[in-house]
Amino acid sequence: MTLLYIFCFTACMVSISAAPQITVSAEVGSTIVLPCEWRDLPIKTPHVTWYISLYLVFERQGKKSRQGEGYEGRVDVPEDELRNGNCSLVLKNVSLTDDGLYKSFMMEYVERTNSERIKEIYRVTLSVSLQISAAVGSTVVLPCEWRDLSIKTPHVKWYNGSEIVFERQGKETHQGKAYEGRVDVPEDELLKGNCSLVLKNFSVTDAAVYTSSMLMNDTENLILVQRVKLSVNDKPETQSDKKSDSS
């Protein structure tokens, strides 16, 4: 029964291609709303489901609701909003692992065949990052934590898009061309699980989205650890700042 449902669910996803698709950005720890609108209001008790890949995120039909594994206590489609055609998913305490493509579906009862039809409503790509700003010329630390301390010699890589920024495995390091002499992940810190990147002499051209990944020695797979959006702090200096500097 489960396999049959998954097959039907997958087939329905493929057959419906007109669902609106948008991208939403969120910061780690924030609350985000993944938009969804259901216009066919004659349904007395709307039955909505949200999925990421084939994994359930949230389901509601009337007062009955179900939260997917890993989303317990963090997701909801409020019942009163759903009755008004708003099937948007509220996601609290966003984490990096929430990053991905979310799809919402409405279950429609077909009286003629006495069965339910799955209709895809929305596709939302959620891009999660930690947001940090820095002043030009300053030293900034891009946070990163690796909890699997069983790896004797961690192999970390930092990227700006597809461009390598910094790489360390034990004492061996490599710095990207545009970052030479300015970046480091200290070896002693990395052995403790701290894979944070130290970036010196921050410039306007350094503003970008950075990702850190850990290379697994046994599988040679890169595991995403952190995504950081680094921007320029162009906040003008206030009078109070000037007074504190002169005192």
PDB file of C-alpha atoms in Angstrom:
ATOM      1  CA  MET A   1       0.000   0.000   0.000  1.00  0.00           C
ATOM      2  CA  THR A   2       2.822   2.382   0.890  1.00  0.00           C
ATOM      3  CA  LEU A   3       4.718   1.667  -2.321  1.00  0.00           C
ATOM      4  CA  LEU A   4       1.553   2.151  -4.363  1.00  0.00           C
ATOM      5  CA  TYR A   5       0.919   5.496  -2.666  1.00  0.00           C
ATOM      6  CA  ILE A   6       4.461   6.690  -3.317  1.00  0.00           C
ATOM      7  CA  PHE A   7       4.165   5.655  -6.970  1.00  0.00           C
ATOM      8  CA  CYS A   8       0.871   7.521  -7.344  1.00  0.00           C
ATOM      9  CA  PHE A   9       2.256  10.529  -5.485  1.00  0.00           C
ATOM     10  CA  THR A  10       5.314  10.678  -7.747  1.00  0.00           C
ATOM     11  CA  ALA A  11       3.224  10.269 -10.891  1.00  0.00           C
ATOM     12  CA  CYS A  12       0.950  13.101  -9.847  1.00  0.00           C
ATOM     13  CA  MET A  13       3.920  15.388  -9.238  1.00  0.00           C
ATOM     14  CA  VAL A  14       5.275  14.700 -12.705  1.00  0.00           C
ATOM     15  CA  SER A  15       1.976  15.163 -14.484  1.00  0.00           C
ATOM     16  CA  ILE A  16       1.286  18.611 -13.055  1.00  0.00           C
ATOM     17  CA  SER A  17       3.755  21.217 -14.259  1.00  0.00           C
ATOM     18  CA  ALA A  18       1.720  24.426 -14.005  1.00  0.00           C
ATOM     19  CA  ALA A  19       2.281  24.923 -10.278  1.00  0.00           C
ATOM     20  CA  PRO A  20       3.789  28.353  -9.503  1.00  0.00           C
ATOM     21  CA  GLN A  21       7.425  28.206  -8.383  1.00  0.00           C
ATOM     22  CA  ILE A  22       9.207  30.831  -6.314  1.00  0.00           C
ATOM     23  CA  THR A  23      12.387  31.144  -4.255  1.00  0.00           C
ATOM     24  CA  VAL A  24      12.388  32.320  -0.656  1.00  0.00           C
ATOM     25  CA  SER A  25      15.480  33.213   1.353  1.00  0.00           C
ATOM     26  CA  ALA A  26      15.679  32.768   5.108  1.00  0.00           C
ATOM     27  CA  GLU A  27      18.229  33.304   7.833  1.00  0.00           C
ATOM     28  CA  VAL A  28      19.167  30.554  10.264  1.00  0.00           C
ATOM     29  CA  GLY A  29      16.978  30.787  13.380  1.00  0.00           C
ATOM     30  CA  SER A  30      14.262  32.898  11.746  1.00  0.00           C
ATOM     31  CA  THR A  31      10.581  32.211  11.064  1.00  0.00           C
ATOM     32  CA  ILE A  32       9.628  32.022   7.394  1.00  0.00           C
ATOM     33  CA  VAL A  33       6.358  31.633   5.490  1.00  0.00           C
ATOM     34  CA  LEU A  34       6.342  29.440   2.381  1.00  0.00           C
ATOM     35  CA  PRO A  35       3.511  30.919   0.286  1.00  0.00           C
ATOM     36  CA  CYS A  36       0.574  28.898  -0.972  1.00  0.00           C
ATOM     37  CA  GLU A  37      -2.885  29.957  -2.159  1.00  0.00           C
ATOM     38  CA  TRP A  38      -5.881  27.712  -2.741  1.00  0.00           C
ATOM     39  CA  ARG A  39      -8.688  29.372  -4.738  1.00  0.00           C
ATOM     40  CA  ASP A  40     -11.166  26.500  -4.973  1.00  0.00           C
ATOM     41  CA  LEU A  41     -12.958  27.468  -1.755  1.00  0.00           C
ATOM     42  CA  PRO A  42     -16.079  25.227  -2.175  1.00  0.00           C
ATOM     43  CA  ILE A  43     -14.126  22.387  -0.501  1.00  0.00           C
ATOM     44  CA  LYS A  44     -15.606  22.244   3.013  1.00  0.00           C
ATOM     45  CA  THR A  45     -12.586  20.709   4.702  1.00  0.00           C
ATOM     46  CA  PRO A  46      -9.427  21.380   2.679  1.00  0.00           C
ATOM     47  CA  HIS A  47      -6.763  18.680   2.974  1.00  0.00           C
ATOM     48  CA  VAL A  48      -3.289  20.118   2.381  1.00  0.00           C
ATOM     49  CA  THR A  49       0.103  18.415   2.498  1.00  0.00           C
ATOM     50  CA  TRP A  50       3.601  19.869   2.260  1.00  0.00           C
ATOM     51  CA  TYR A  51       6.546  17.736   1.156  1.00  0.00           C
ATOM     52  CA  ILE A  52      10.278  18.095   0.649  1.00  0.00           C
ATOM     53  CA  SER A  53      11.260  15.431  -1.856  1.00  0.00           C
ATOM     54  CA  LEU A  54       9.075  12.461  -0.810  1.00  0.00           C
ATOM     55  CA  TYR A  55       9.290  13.307   2.889  1.00  0.00           C
ATOM     56  CA  LEU A  56       6.259  14.720   4.662  1.00  0.00           C
ATOM     57  CA  VAL A  57       6.727  18.139   6.235  1.00  0.00           C
ATOM     58  CA  PHE A  58       3.160  18.938   7.309  1.00  0.00           C
ATOM     59  CA  GLU A  59      -0.402  17.782   6.707  1.00  0.00           C
ATOM     60  CA  ARG A  60      -3.729  19.282   7.770  1.00  0.00           C
ATOM     61  CA  GLN A  61      -7.363  18.332   7.270  1.00  0.00           C
ATOM     62  CA  GLY A  62      -9.659  20.315   9.513  1.00  0.00           C
ATOM     63  CA  LYS A  63      -8.426  20.091  13.093  1.00  0.00           C
ATOM     64  CA  LYS A  64      -6.338  17.019  12.337  1.00  0.00           C
ATOM     65  CA  SER A  65      -2.693  17.738  11.579  1.00  0.00           C
ATOM     66  CA  ARG A  66       0.575  15.853  11.303  1.00  0.00           C
ATOM     67  CA  GLN A  67       4.166  17.083  11.381  1.00  0.00           C
ATOM     68  CA  GLY A  68       7.005  15.336   9.591  1.00  0.00           C
ATOM     69  CA  GLU A  69      10.103  14.016  11.309  1.00  0.00           C
ATOM     70  CA  GLY A  70      12.548  16.821  11.987  1.00  0.00           C
ATOM     71  CA  TYR A  71       9.801  19.446  11.780  1.00  0.00           C
ATOM     72  CA  GLU A  72       7.991  18.668  15.037  1.00  0.00           C
ATOM     73  CA  GLY A  73       6.903  21.839  16.819  1.00  0.00           C
ATOM     74  CA  ARG A  74       8.156  24.053  13.987  1.00  0.00           C
ATOM     75  CA  VAL A  75       5.558  23.891  11.196  1.00  0.00           C
ATOM     76  CA  ASP A  76       1.890  24.755  10.767  1.00  0.00           C
ATOM     77  CA  VAL A  77      -0.795  25.733   8.288  1.00  0.00           C
ATOM     78  CA  PRO A  78      -3.320  27.488  10.567  1.00  0.00           C
ATOM     79  CA  GLU A  79      -6.788  25.961  10.249  1.00  0.00           C
ATOM     80  CA  ASP A  80      -8.614  29.311   9.964  1.00  0.00           C
ATOM     81  CA  GLU A  81      -6.219  30.494   7.246  1.00  0.00           C
ATOM     82  CA  LEU A  82      -6.618  27.266   5.292  1.00  0.00           C
ATOM     83  CA  ARG A  83     -10.396  27.661   5.238  1.00  0.00           C
ATOM     84  CA  ASN A  84      -9.859  31.100   3.672  1.00  0.00           C
ATOM     85  CA  GLY A  85      -7.707  29.622   0.913  1.00  0.00           C
ATOM     86  CA  ASN A  86      -4.330  30.381   2.497  1.00  0.00           C
ATOM     87  CA  CYS A  87      -2.340  27.134   2.554  1.00  0.00           C
ATOM     88  CA  SER A  88       0.987  28.845   3.347  1.00  0.00           C
ATOM     89  CA  LEU A  89       3.372  26.898   5.567  1.00  0.00           C
ATOM     90  CA  VAL A  90       4.782  28.634   8.633  1.00  0.00           C
ATOM     91  CA  LEU A  91       8.258  27.282   9.438  1.00  0.00           C
ATOM     92  CA  LYS A  92       9.892  28.344  12.709  1.00  0.00           C
ATOM     93  CA  ASN A  93      13.506  28.215  13.871  1.00  0.00           C
ATOM     94  CA  VAL A  94      14.869  27.675  10.365  1.00  0.00           C
ATOM     95  CA  SER A  95      18.015  25.541  10.140  1.00  0.00           C
ATOM     96  CA  LEU A  96      20.448  24.897   7.313  1.00  0.00           C
ATOM     97  CA  THR A  97      19.032  21.391   6.869  1.00  0.00           C
ATOM     98  CA  ASP A  98      15.652  22.943   5.978  1.00  0.00           C
ATOM     99  CA  ASP A  99      17.180  24.148   2.702  1.00  0.00           C
ATOM    100  CA  GLY A 100      15.495  22.602  -0.345  1.00  0.00           C
ATOM    101  CA  LEU A 101      12.493  22.431  -2.676  1.00  0.00           C
ATOM    102  CA  TYR A 102       9.099  22.283  -0.943  1.00  0.00           C
ATOM    103  CA  LYS A 103       5.870  21.297  -2.681  1.00  0.00           C
ATOM    104  CA  SER A 104       2.302  21.762  -1.485  1.00  0.00           C
ATOM    105  CA  PHE A 105      -0.582  19.538  -2.551  1.00  0.00           C
ATOM    106  CA  MET A 106      -4.343  19.570  -2.108  1.00  0.00           C
ATOM    107  CA  MET A 107      -6.223  16.303  -1.773  1.00  0.00           C
ATOM    108  CA  GLU A 108      -9.467  16.474  -3.754  1.00  0.00           C
ATOM    109  CA  TYR A 109     -12.243  13.923  -3.319  1.00  0.00           C
ATOM    110  CA  VAL A 110     -13.612  12.641  -6.641  1.00  0.00           C
ATOM    111  CA  GLU A 111     -17.161  11.442  -6.031  1.00  0.00           C
ATOM    112  CA  ARG A 112     -17.457   9.666  -9.401  1.00  0.00           C
ATOM    113  CA  THR A 113     -14.616   7.284  -8.610  1.00  0.00           C
ATOM    114  CA  ASN A 114     -14.896   7.462  -4.816  1.00  0.00           C
ATOM    115  CA  SER A 115     -11.202   8.320  -4.583  1.00  0.00           C
ATOM    116  CA  GLU A 116      -8.839  11.198  -3.828  1.00  0.00           C
ATOM    117  CA  ARG A 117      -6.915  13.132  -6.446  1.00  0.00           C
ATOM    118  CA  ILE A 118      -3.659  14.879  -5.587  1.00  0.00           C
ATOM    119  CA  LYS A 119      -3.261  18.347  -7.075  1.00  0.00           C
ATOM    120  CA  GLU A 120       0.032  20.217  -6.807  1.00  0.00           C
ATOM    121  CA  ILE A 121      -0.456  23.836  -5.739  1.00  0.00           C
ATOM    122  CA  TYR A 122       2.912  25.513  -5.148  1.00  0.00           C
ATOM    123  CA  ARG A 123       6.639  24.887  -5.376  1.00  0.00           C
ATOM    124  CA  VAL A 124       8.872  26.899  -3.082  1.00  0.00           C
ATOM    125  CA  THR A 125      12.660  26.731  -3.081  1.00  0.00           C
ATOM    126  CA  LEU A 126      13.933  27.658   0.369  1.00  0.00           C
ATOM    127  CA  SER A 127      17.478  29.009   0.472  1.00  0.00           C
ATOM    128  CA  VAL A 128      18.836  29.113   4.024  1.00  0.00           C
ATOM    129  CA  SER A 129      21.916  31.028   5.094  1.00  0.00           C
ATOM    130  CA  LEU A 130      23.470  32.707   8.091  1.00  0.00           C
ATOM    131  CA  GLN A 131      23.714  36.441   7.406  1.00  0.00           C
ATOM    132  CA  ILE A 132      26.709  38.469   8.529  1.00  0.00           C
ATOM    133  CA  SER A 133      27.860  41.985   7.704  1.00  0.00           C
ATOM    134  CA  ALA A 134      31.352  43.420   8.081  1.00  0.00           C
ATOM    135  CA  ALA A 135      33.077  46.754   7.652  1.00  0.00           C
ATOM    136  CA  VAL A 136      35.559  47.171   4.820  1.00  0.00           C
ATOM    137  CA  GLY A 137      39.098  46.526   6.053  1.00  0.00           C
ATOM    138  CA  SER A 138      38.008  44.503   9.073  1.00  0.00           C
ATOM    139  CA  THR A 139      38.583  40.863  10.021  1.00  0.00           C
ATOM    140  CA  VAL A 140      35.440  38.745   9.937  1.00  0.00           C
ATOM    141  CA  VAL A 141      34.757  35.188  11.085  1.00  0.00           C
ATOM    142  CA  LEU A 142      32.328  33.044   9.089  1.00  0.00           C
ATOM    143  CA  PRO A 143      30.913  30.575  11.648  1.00  0.00           C
ATOM    144  CA  CYS A 144      31.078  26.829  11.063  1.00  0.00           C
ATOM    145  CA  GLU A 145      30.724  23.892  13.450  1.00  0.00           C
ATOM    146  CA  TRP A 146      31.398  20.230  12.699  1.00  0.00           C
ATOM    147  CA  ARG A 147      30.120  17.864  15.384  1.00  0.00           C
ATOM    148  CA  ASP A 148      31.467  14.549  14.091  1.00  0.00           C
ATOM    149  CA  LEU A 149      34.736  14.578  16.013  1.00  0.00           C
ATOM    150  CA  SER A 150      35.425  10.922  15.161  1.00  0.00           C
ATOM    151  CA  ILE A 151      37.271  12.062  12.020  1.00  0.00           C
ATOM    152  CA  LYS A 152      40.947  12.207  12.992  1.00  0.00           C
ATOM    153  CA  THR A 153      42.003  14.599  10.235  1.00  0.00           C
ATOM    154  CA  PRO A 154      39.028  16.754   9.178  1.00  0.00           C
ATOM    155  CA  HIS A 155      39.110  17.965   5.572  1.00  0.00           C
ATOM    156  CA  VAL A 156      37.204  21.247   5.229  1.00  0.00           C
ATOM    157  CA  LYS A 157      36.568  23.313   2.120  1.00  0.00           C
ATOM    158  CA  TRP A 158      35.159  26.831   1.869  1.00  0.00           C
ATOM    159  CA  TYR A 159      33.689  28.056  -1.416  1.00  0.00           C
ATOM    160  CA  ASN A 160      32.394  31.276  -2.945  1.00  0.00           C
ATOM    161  CA  GLY A 161      30.073  29.822  -5.555  1.00  0.00           C
ATOM    162  CA  SER A 162      32.284  27.313  -7.377  1.00  0.00           C
ATOM    163  CA  GLU A 163      35.481  29.202  -6.501  1.00  0.00           C
ATOM    164  CA  ILE A 164      37.644  27.687  -3.775  1.00  0.00           C
ATOM    165  CA  VAL A 165      38.313  30.115  -0.922  1.00  0.00           C
ATOM    166  CA  PHE A 166      40.188  27.913   1.521  1.00  0.00           C
ATOM    167  CA  GLU A 167      40.907  24.248   2.101  1.00  0.00           C
ATOM    168  CA  ARG A 168      42.555  22.449   5.009  1.00  0.00           C
ATOM    169  CA  GLN A 169      43.371  18.829   5.796  1.00  0.00           C
ATOM    170  CA  GLY A 170      45.717  18.551   8.745  1.00  0.00           C
ATOM    171  CA  LYS A 171      48.684  20.815   8.083  1.00  0.00           C
ATOM    172  CA  GLU A 172      48.040  20.951   4.334  1.00  0.00           C
ATOM    173  CA  THR A 173      46.203  24.079   3.187  1.00  0.00           C
ATOM    174  CA  HIS A 174      45.204  25.811  -0.016  1.00  0.00           C
ATOM    175  CA  GLN A 175      44.049  29.411  -0.449  1.00  0.00           C
ATOM    176  CA  GLY A 176      42.028  30.682  -3.376  1.00  0.00           C
ATOM    177  CA  LYS A 177      43.751  33.167  -5.683  1.00  0.00           C
ATOM    178  CA  ALA A 178      41.655  36.144  -4.571  1.00  0.00           C
ATOM    179  CA  TYR A 179      42.099  35.253  -0.889  1.00  0.00           C
ATOM    180  CA  GLU A 180      45.831  34.571  -0.629  1.00  0.00           C
ATOM    181  CA  GLY A 181      47.260  35.658   2.726  1.00  0.00           C
ATOM    182  CA  ARG A 182      43.823  36.596   4.057  1.00  0.00           C
ATOM    183  CA  VAL A 183      42.017  33.359   4.997  1.00  0.00           C
ATOM    184  CA  ASP A 184      42.500  30.511   7.444  1.00  0.00           C
ATOM    185  CA  VAL A 185      40.781  27.781   9.419  1.00  0.00           C
ATOM    186  CA  PRO A 186      43.258  27.225  12.282  1.00  0.00           C
ATOM    187  CA  GLU A 187      44.318  23.572  12.545  1.00  0.00           C
ATOM    188  CA  ASP A 188      43.888  23.357  16.332  1.00  0.00           C
ATOM    189  CA  GLU A 189      40.362  24.799  16.098  1.00  0.00           C
ATOM    190  CA  LEU A 190      39.389  22.432  13.289  1.00  0.00           C
ATOM    191  CA  LEU A 191      40.410  19.426  15.397  1.00  0.00           C
ATOM    192  CA  LYS A 192      37.918  20.651  18.029  1.00  0.00           C
ATOM    193  CA  GLY A 193      35.104  20.838  15.455  1.00  0.00           C
ATOM    194  CA  ASN A 194      35.412  24.578  14.790  1.00  0.00           C
ATOM    195  CA  CYS A 195      35.588  24.961  11.005  1.00  0.00           C
ATOM    196  CA  SER A 196      34.987  28.737  11.053  1.00  0.00           C
ATOM    197  CA  LEU A 197      36.754  30.736   8.347  1.00  0.00           C
ATOM    198  CA  VAL A 198      38.825  33.756   9.377  1.00  0.00           C
ATOM    199  CA  LEU A 199      38.835  36.367   6.598  1.00  0.00           C
ATOM    200  CA  LYS A 200      41.166  39.356   6.984  1.00  0.00           C
ATOM    201  CA  ASN A 201      41.099  42.760   5.294  1.00  0.00           C
ATOM    202  CA  PHE A 202      37.491  42.377   4.139  1.00  0.00           C
ATOM    203  CA  SER A 203      36.758  44.174   0.847  1.00  0.00           C
ATOM    204  CA  VAL A 204      33.604  45.052  -1.075  1.00  0.00           C
ATOM    205  CA  THR A 205      34.351  42.304  -3.603  1.00  0.00           C
ATOM    206  CA  ASP A 206      34.339  39.729  -0.777  1.00  0.00           C
ATOM    207  CA  ALA A 207      30.592  40.221  -0.281  1.00  0.00           C
ATOM    208  CA  ALA A 208      29.006  36.938  -1.396  1.00  0.00           C
ATOM    209  CA  VAL A 209      27.411  33.697  -0.246  1.00  0.00           C
ATOM    210  CA  TYR A 210      30.008  31.320   1.191  1.00  0.00           C
ATOM    211  CA  THR A 211      29.559  27.596   1.801  1.00  0.00           C
ATOM    212  CA  SER A 212      31.627  25.243   3.901  1.00  0.00           C
ATOM    213  CA  SER A 213      31.740  21.507   3.266  1.00  0.00           C
ATOM    214  CA  MET A 214      33.446  18.563   4.904  1.00  0.00           C
ATOM    215  CA  LEU A 215      34.997  15.893   2.708  1.00  0.00           C
ATOM    216  CA  MET A 216      34.229  12.401   3.987  1.00  0.00           C
ATOM    217  CA  ASN A 217      37.329  10.262   3.524  1.00  0.00           C
ATOM    218  CA  ASP A 218      35.489   6.949   3.262  1.00  0.00           C
ATOM    219  CA  THR A 219      33.019   8.005   0.555  1.00  0.00           C
ATOM    220  CA  GLU A 220      34.747  11.082  -0.930  1.00  0.00           C
ATOM    221  CA  ASN A 221      31.401  12.876  -0.602  1.00  0.00           C
ATOM    222  CA  LEU A 222      31.197  16.567   0.292  1.00  0.00           C
ATOM    223  CA  ILE A 223      28.790  17.246   3.161  1.00  0.00           C
ATOM    224  CA  LEU A 224      27.398  20.790   3.361  1.00  0.00           C
ATOM    225  CA  VAL A 225      28.048  22.214   6.819  1.00  0.00           C
ATOM    226  CA  GLN A 226      27.291  25.936   6.626  1.00  0.00           C
ATOM    227  CA  ARG A 227      26.097  28.630   4.247  1.00  0.00           C
ATOM    228  CA  VAL A 228      26.914  32.246   5.126  1.00  0.00           C
ATOM    229  CA  LYS A 229      25.755  35.365   3.320  1.00  0.00           C
ATOM    230  CA  LEU A 230      28.428  38.000   3.875  1.00  0.00           C
ATOM    231  CA  SER A 231      27.567  41.613   3.108  1.00  0.00           C
ATOM    232  CA  VAL A 232      29.161  45.028   3.539  1.00  0.00           C
ATOM    233  CA  ASN A 233      28.201  46.951   6.640  1.00  0.00           C
ATOM    234  CA  ASP A 234      27.660  50.366   5.086  1.00  0.00           C
ATOM    235  CA  LYS A 235      25.813  51.774   8.080  1.00  0.00           C
ATOM    236  CA  PRO A 236      26.871  55.430   8.431  1.00  0.00           C
ATOM    237  CA  GLU A 237      28.821  56.391  11.521  1.00  0.00           C
ATOM    238  CA  THR A 238      26.630  58.184  14.072  1.00  0.00           C
ATOM    239  CA  GLN A 239      27.534  61.108  16.323  1.00  0.00           C
ATOM    240  CA  SER A 240      27.587  58.771  19.338  1.00  0.00           C
ATOM    241  CA  ASP A 241      30.068  56.516  17.517  1.00  0.00           C
ATOM    242  CA  LYS A 242      32.332  59.488  16.835  1.00  0.00           C
ATOM    243  CA  LYS A 243      32.174  60.605  20.482  1.00  0.00           C
ATOM    244  CA  SER A 244      33.003  57.122  21.763  1.00  0.00           C
ATOM    245  CA  ASP A 245      35.951  56.902  19.358  1.00  0.00           C
ATOM    246  CA  SER A 246      37.362  60.245  20.503  1.00  0.00           C
ATOM    247  CA  SER A 247      36.943  59.514  24.223  1.00  0.00           C
TER     248      SER A 247
END
